[in-house]
mmCIF file of C-alpha atoms in Angstrom:
data_model
loop_
_atom_site.group_PDB
_atom_site.id
_atom_site.type_symbol
_atom_site.label_atom_id
_atom_site.label_comp_id
_atom_site.label_asym_id
_atom_site.label_seq_id
_atom_site.Cartn_x
_atom_site.Cartn_y
_atom_site.Cartn_z
ATOM 1 C CA UNK A 1 -65.389 -40.548 33.737
ATOM 2 C CA UNK A 2 -68.875 -39.489 32.449
ATOM 3 C CA UNK A 3 -68.887 -36.446 29.612
ATOM 4 C CA UNK A 4 -71.834 -34.734 29.203
ATOM 5 C CA UNK A 5 -72.264 -32.034 27.416
ATOM 6 C CA UNK A 6 -71.817 -29.903 30.257
ATOM 7 C CA UNK A 7 -68.810 -30.619 30.175
ATOM 8 C CA UNK A 8 -67.824 -29.518 26.251
ATOM 9 C CA UNK A 9 -68.783 -26.042 27.008
ATOM 10 C CA UNK A 10 -65.970 -23.490 25.484
ATOM 11 C CA UNK A 11 -65.061 -21.253 28.645
ATOM 12 C CA UNK A 12 -66.965 -17.758 28.766
ATOM 13 C CA UNK A 13 -65.521 -14.388 26.999
ATOM 14 C CA UNK A 14 -64.922 -13.445 30.674
ATOM 15 C CA UNK A 15 -64.040 -16.341 31.558
ATOM 16 C CA UNK A 16 -61.021 -17.095 29.135
ATOM 17 C CA UNK A 17 -57.812 -15.124 30.676
ATOM 18 C CA UNK A 18 -58.635 -17.676 33.207
ATOM 19 C CA UNK A 19 -57.226 -21.563 33.957
ATOM 20 C CA UNK A 20 -57.553 -23.686 36.117
ATOM 21 C CA UNK A 21 -60.521 -22.486 38.692
ATOM 22 C CA UNK A 22 -60.534 -19.677 37.831
ATOM 23 C CA UNK A 23 -56.861 -18.150 37.981
ATOM 24 C CA UNK A 24 -55.591 -16.349 35.034
ATOM 25 C CA UNK A 25 -52.882 -17.221 33.858
ATOM 26 C CA UNK A 26 -49.866 -14.984 33.786
ATOM 27 C CA UNK A 27 -48.403 -13.391 30.545
ATOM 28 C CA UNK A 28 -45.757 -11.807 31.730
ATOM 29 C CA UNK A 29 -42.687 -12.153 29.477
ATOM 30 C CA UNK A 30 -45.023 -14.167 27.200
ATOM 31 C CA UNK A 31 -44.037 -13.282 23.583
ATOM 32 C CA UNK A 32 -47.081 -12.034 20.557
ATOM 33 C CA UNK A 33 -46.021 -11.191 17.124
ATOM 34 C CA UNK A 34 -43.826 -7.870 17.858
ATOM 35 C CA UNK A 35 -45.353 -7.089 21.355
ATOM 36 C CA UNK A 36 -43.510 -8.810 24.620
ATOM 37 C CA UNK A 37 -45.990 -8.741 27.437
ATOM 38 C CA UNK A 38 -44.575 -6.374 30.477
ATOM 39 C CA UNK A 39 -47.557 -6.433 32.867
ATOM 40 C CA UNK A 40 -50.993 -6.722 34.289
ATOM 41 C CA UNK A 41 -52.743 -3.642 33.172
ATOM 42 C CA UNK A 42 -56.165 -3.806 34.475
ATOM 43 C CA UNK A 43 -59.162 -6.891 35.045
ATOM 44 C CA UNK A 44 -61.598 -4.452 33.327
ATOM 45 C CA UNK A 45 -63.691 -6.901 30.684
ATOM 46 C CA UNK A 46 -61.425 -9.686 31.223
ATOM 47 C CA UNK A 47 -57.467 -9.085 32.241
ATOM 48 C CA UNK A 48 -55.638 -6.571 29.785
ATOM 49 C CA UNK A 49 -52.017 -6.661 29.374
ATOM 50 C CA UNK A 50 -49.470 -3.549 28.862
ATOM 51 C CA UNK A 51 -47.725 -4.719 25.988
ATOM 52 C CA UNK A 52 -44.391 -3.610 24.831
ATOM 53 C CA UNK A 53 -44.042 -3.422 20.551
ATOM 54 C CA UNK A 54 -40.912 -4.041 19.070
ATOM 55 C CA UNK A 55 -41.205 -0.439 17.694
ATOM 56 C CA UNK A 56 -40.741 1.401 21.122
ATOM 57 C CA UNK A 57 -44.738 2.151 21.477
ATOM 58 C CA UNK A 58 -46.668 0.412 24.361
ATOM 59 C CA UNK A 59 -50.800 -0.397 24.543
ATOM 60 C CA UNK A 60 -52.710 -2.107 26.097
ATOM 61 C CA UNK A 61 -54.297 -5.425 25.111
ATOM 62 C CA UNK A 62 -56.929 -7.979 27.087
ATOM 63 C CA UNK A 63 -55.477 -10.960 26.989
ATOM 64 C CA UNK A 64 -57.705 -14.136 25.210
ATOM 65 C CA UNK A 65 -56.312 -11.605 21.911
ATOM 66 C CA UNK A 66 -53.182 -12.288 22.094
ATOM 67 C CA UNK A 67 -53.366 -15.391 22.793
ATOM 68 C CA UNK A 68 -55.474 -16.123 20.264
ATOM 69 C CA UNK A 69 -53.030 -13.940 18.048
ATOM 70 C CA UNK A 70 -55.742 -11.571 16.837
ATOM 71 C CA UNK A 71 -53.510 -9.128 17.868
ATOM 72 C CA UNK A 72 -49.756 -9.401 17.528
ATOM 73 C CA UNK A 73 -48.772 -5.683 17.508
ATOM 74 C CA UNK A 74 -49.422 -1.757 18.592
ATOM 75 C CA UNK A 75 -50.726 -1.076 15.615
ATOM 76 C CA UNK A 76 -47.318 -0.621 13.395
ATOM 77 C CA UNK A 77 -47.897 -4.523 11.690
ATOM 78 C CA UNK A 78 -50.802 -3.225 9.797
ATOM 79 C CA UNK A 79 -49.811 0.757 8.864
ATOM 80 C CA UNK A 80 -46.617 -2.186 7.248
ATOM 81 C CA UNK A 81 -47.998 -3.702 6.031
ATOM 82 C CA UNK A 82 -49.828 -1.091 3.823
ATOM 83 C CA UNK A 83 -46.840 0.301 2.960
ATOM 84 C CA UNK A 84 -45.398 -3.933 1.722
ATOM 85 C CA UNK A 85 -48.905 -3.069 -0.285
ATOM 86 C CA UNK A 86 -48.119 0.038 -2.369
ATOM 87 C CA UNK A 87 -44.919 -0.852 -2.798
ATOM 88 C CA UNK A 88 -45.473 -4.631 -4.099
ATOM 89 C CA UNK A 89 -47.630 -3.017 -6.376
ATOM 90 C CA UNK A 90 -45.779 -0.278 -7.407
ATOM 91 C CA UNK A 91 -43.371 -2.797 -7.756
ATOM 92 C CA UNK A 92 -45.549 -4.677 -10.434
ATOM 93 C CA UNK A 93 -45.741 -1.468 -12.589
ATOM 94 C CA UNK A 94 -41.589 -0.719 -12.583
ATOM 95 C CA UNK A 95 -41.185 -2.461 -16.202
ATOM 96 C CA UNK A 96 -43.883 0.906 -17.585
ATOM 97 C CA UNK A 97 -41.366 4.283 -18.145
ATOM 98 C CA UNK A 98 -42.574 7.038 -15.462
ATOM 99 C CA UNK A 99 -43.426 9.054 -17.410
ATOM 100 C CA UNK A 100 -45.671 6.782 -18.672
ATOM 101 C CA UNK A 101 -47.330 5.625 -15.479
ATOM 102 C CA UNK A 102 -50.075 8.276 -15.575
ATOM 103 C CA UNK A 103 -50.914 9.274 -18.658
ATOM 104 C CA UNK A 104 -51.727 5.409 -19.414
ATOM 105 C CA UNK A 105 -54.280 4.491 -16.454
ATOM 106 C CA UNK A 106 -56.262 7.805 -17.797
ATOM 107 C CA UNK A 107 -56.007 6.474 -21.509
ATOM 108 C CA UNK A 108 -57.218 3.376 -20.473
ATOM 109 C CA UNK A 109 -60.060 4.462 -17.988
ATOM 110 C CA UNK A 110 -60.175 6.964 -20.378
ATOM 111 C CA UNK A 111 -61.314 3.704 -22.893
ATOM 112 C CA UNK A 112 -63.320 2.518 -21.367
ATOM 113 C CA UNK A 113 -65.814 4.986 -19.697
ATOM 114 C CA UNK A 114 -65.943 5.887 -22.970
ATOM 115 C CA UNK A 115 -67.102 2.305 -23.965
ATOM 116 C CA UNK A 116 -68.935 1.785 -21.309
ATOM 117 C CA UNK A 117 -70.055 4.913 -19.201
ATOM 118 C CA UNK A 118 -73.729 5.612 -20.258
ATOM 119 C CA UNK A 119 -72.751 8.239 -17.530
ATOM 120 C CA UNK A 120 -70.044 9.574 -19.403
ATOM 121 C CA UNK A 121 -70.283 12.984 -21.356
ATOM 122 C CA UNK A 122 -68.598 11.397 -24.476
ATOM 123 C CA UNK A 123 -70.769 7.980 -23.963
ATOM 124 C CA UNK A 124 -73.099 8.779 -26.680
ATOM 125 C CA UNK A 125 -69.666 9.603 -29.203
ATOM 126 C CA UNK A 126 -68.376 6.295 -29.248
ATOM 127 C CA UNK A 127 -70.216 2.739 -26.804
ATOM 128 C CA UNK A 128 -73.478 4.823 -27.777
ATOM 129 C CA UNK A 129 -72.479 4.671 -31.675
ATOM 130 C CA UNK A 130 -71.841 0.740 -30.906
ATOM 131 C CA UNK A 131 -67.670 1.302 -30.449
ATOM 132 C CA UNK A 132 -66.458 -1.247 -27.519
ATOM 133 C CA UNK A 133 -62.837 -2.440 -26.388
ATOM 134 C CA UNK A 134 -61.530 -5.931 -27.928
ATOM 135 C CA UNK A 135 -61.192 -8.586 -25.411
ATOM 136 C CA UNK A 136 -57.993 -8.752 -25.410
ATOM 137 C CA UNK A 137 -57.197 -5.365 -23.101
ATOM 138 C CA UNK A 138 -60.339 -6.416 -21.392
ATOM 139 C CA UNK A 139 -60.090 -7.076 -17.384
ATOM 140 C CA UNK A 140 -56.860 -6.916 -15.315
ATOM 141 C CA UNK A 141 -54.227 -9.380 -17.889
ATOM 142 C CA UNK A 142 -56.004 -7.007 -20.167
ATOM 143 C CA UNK A 143 -55.742 -3.932 -19.367
ATOM 144 C CA UNK A 144 -51.172 -4.764 -18.856
ATOM 145 C CA UNK A 145 -51.406 -5.651 -22.409
ATOM 146 C CA UNK A 146 -52.184 -2.915 -22.806
ATOM 147 C CA UNK A 147 -50.377 -0.950 -21.205
ATOM 148 C CA UNK A 148 -47.413 -2.882 -23.807
ATOM 149 C CA UNK A 149 -49.055 -2.587 -26.146
ATOM 150 C CA UNK A 150 -48.889 1.056 -25.540
ATOM 151 C CA UNK A 151 -45.049 1.213 -25.638
ATOM 152 C CA UNK A 152 -44.032 -1.493 -28.157
ATOM 153 C CA UNK A 153 -45.914 1.548 -30.360
ATOM 154 C CA UNK A 154 -44.859 4.693 -29.698
ATOM 155 C CA UNK A 155 -46.921 5.986 -26.517
ATOM 156 C CA UNK A 156 -45.280 9.048 -25.630
ATOM 157 C CA UNK A 157 -46.089 12.139 -22.930
ATOM 158 C CA UNK A 158 -46.601 14.321 -26.133
ATOM 159 C CA UNK A 159 -49.287 11.239 -27.683
ATOM 160 C CA UNK A 160 -52.809 10.678 -27.936
ATOM 161 C CA UNK A 161 -54.222 6.627 -28.809
ATOM 162 C CA UNK A 162 -55.971 7.587 -31.782
ATOM 163 C CA UNK A 163 -58.622 4.780 -33.519
ATOM 164 C CA UNK A 164 -57.712 4.917 -36.937
ATOM 165 C CA UNK A 165 -61.437 4.251 -38.064
ATOM 166 C CA UNK A 166 -63.426 6.345 -36.503
ATOM 167 C CA UNK A 167 -66.943 3.865 -36.911
ATOM 168 C CA UNK A 168 -64.169 1.204 -35.541
ATOM 169 C CA UNK A 169 -62.894 -0.542 -31.487
ATOM 170 C CA UNK A 170 -60.309 0.424 -29.372
ATOM 171 C CA UNK A 171 -58.594 -2.423 -30.744
ATOM 172 C CA UNK A 172 -54.807 -2.913 -32.202
ATOM 173 C CA UNK A 173 -55.372 -3.244 -35.030
ATOM 174 C CA UNK A 174 -57.496 -0.122 -35.254
ATOM 175 C CA UNK A 175 -55.459 1.728 -33.213
ATOM 176 C CA UNK A 176 -51.999 3.775 -33.411
ATOM 177 C CA UNK A 177 -50.243 6.658 -31.242
ATOM 178 C CA UNK A 178 -50.250 10.597 -32.637
ATOM 179 C CA UNK A 179 -50.107 14.559 -32.412
ATOM 180 C CA UNK A 180 -53.296 16.464 -30.947
ATOM 181 C CA UNK A 181 -53.851 17.988 -34.137
ATOM 182 C CA UNK A 182 -53.773 14.852 -36.131
ATOM 183 C CA UNK A 183 -56.222 13.470 -34.083
ATOM 184 C CA UNK A 184 -58.060 16.716 -34.145
ATOM 185 C CA UNK A 185 -58.521 16.175 -37.860
ATOM 186 C CA UNK A 186 -60.292 12.367 -37.371
ATOM 187 C CA UNK A 187 -62.946 13.159 -35.229
ATOM 188 C CA UNK A 188 -66.283 12.703 -36.383
ATOM 189 C CA UNK A 189 -67.464 16.075 -35.131
ATOM 190 C CA UNK A 190 -64.938 17.744 -38.038
ATOM 191 C CA UNK A 191 -65.564 20.779 -39.125
ATOM 192 C CA UNK A 192 -64.055 21.283 -42.963
ATOM 193 C CA UNK A 193 -62.810 23.681 -44.485
ATOM 194 C CA UNK A 194 -62.752 24.770 -48.402
ATOM 195 C CA UNK A 195 -60.892 27.397 -49.554
ATOM 196 C CA UNK A 196 -58.419 28.508 -52.406
ATOM 197 C CA UNK A 197 -59.094 25.607 -53.457
ATOM 198 C CA UNK A 198 -58.173 23.474 -51.080
ATOM 199 C CA UNK A 199 -60.714 21.257 -48.285
ATOM 200 C CA UNK A 200 -59.605 21.754 -44.869
ATOM 201 C CA UNK A 201 -60.236 20.959 -41.239
ATOM 202 C CA UNK A 202 -60.009 24.144 -38.674
ATOM 203 C CA UNK A 203 -57.038 23.010 -37.041
ATOM 204 C CA UNK A 204 -55.187 22.415 -39.996
ATOM 205 C CA UNK A 205 -56.043 25.830 -41.371
ATOM 206 C CA UNK A 206 -55.406 26.819 -38.188
ATOM 207 C CA UNK A 207 -51.495 25.347 -38.246
ATOM 208 C CA UNK A 208 -50.703 27.019 -41.838
ATOM 209 C CA UNK A 209 -52.129 30.204 -42.109
ATOM 210 C CA UNK A 210 -50.979 31.309 -38.656
ATOM 211 C CA UNK A 211 -54.588 31.883 -37.770
ATOM 212 C CA UNK A 212 -55.734 30.862 -33.736
ATOM 213 C CA UNK A 213 -58.459 27.429 -34.703
ATOM 214 C CA UNK A 214 -61.178 29.672 -31.590
ATOM 215 C CA UNK A 215 -60.992 32.650 -34.760
ATOM 216 C CA UNK A 216 -61.576 30.907 -36.956
ATOM 217 C CA UNK A 217 -64.544 28.689 -35.912
ATOM 218 C CA UNK A 218 -65.579 31.995 -34.287
ATOM 219 C CA UNK A 219 -66.217 33.644 -37.451
ATOM 220 C CA UNK A 220 -67.338 30.539 -39.382
ATOM 221 C CA UNK A 221 -69.891 30.868 -37.028
ATOM 222 C CA UNK A 222 -70.539 33.980 -37.224
ATOM 223 C CA UNK A 223 -71.350 33.231 -40.316
ATOM 224 C CA UNK A 224 -68.871 35.318 -42.263
ATOM 225 C CA UNK A 225 -67.556 34.281 -46.221
ATOM 226 C CA UNK A 226 -65.167 32.276 -46.480
ATOM 227 C CA UNK A 227 -63.098 35.567 -48.154
ATOM 228 C CA UNK A 228 -63.005 37.143 -44.968
ATOM 229 C CA UNK A 229 -61.650 34.273 -42.839
ATOM 230 C CA UNK A 230 -59.103 34.350 -44.288
ATOM 231 C CA UNK A 231 -58.464 37.507 -45.354
ATOM 232 C CA UNK A 232 -59.495 39.708 -41.969
ATOM 233 C CA UNK A 233 -57.097 40.233 -39.826
ATOM 234 C CA UNK A 234 -56.248 38.415 -36.792
ATOM 235 C CA UNK A 235 -57.466 41.180 -33.453
ATOM 236 C CA UNK A 236 -56.723 40.527 -30.566
ATOM 237 C CA UNK A 237 -59.667 39.592 -28.476
ATOM 238 C CA UNK A 238 -59.670 36.841 -30.909
ATOM 239 C CA UNK A 239 -56.805 35.395 -29.814
#
């Protein structure tokens, strides 16, 4: 028998659901993934079959799609896989205490944005001044190392990551976890006030005197003398 190019040409899509001499292939009773073929449905744009999914739903699928393995469920398979992927992702972070997962995620994202995103409102104080994140904390593996370092170095829901040297990079040697007051005192934006021979930040004076931070800052911004700032009783409107 002579083999010609035409004899090797694949069947056109409209003929894929047919066997020898154009006779339709009977798929009744056959199982494809989660689908069991119940009966022939229609022949519009190829032979289609009514299938019963193992989840209990019925769906109509083209025969060629069934035989070539493109469809193996009514759609529940994709949903189950998506749920499995989510569960797998969650399980990868199970070693992180539940109360810290979201906090560390935000801390890591904010750290990168400050240093590398010119669109961040804080970029000028970090990346714009040359502050960077160390190579050991960059990338997927670096993110995990960052999380591990945080847990091993006192991360807690009420603490914030802080750079000891405000001109230094984010790295294990220069970072620590502190409360909001300590972090506020360790910033280039601090305003130092001298009163009674002592120099402290507004935050420290507020904690020591009982005045609110907002009240002290408002009085200083209005140009009050230091004596008046600390000796005039705080009004309710300043709280």
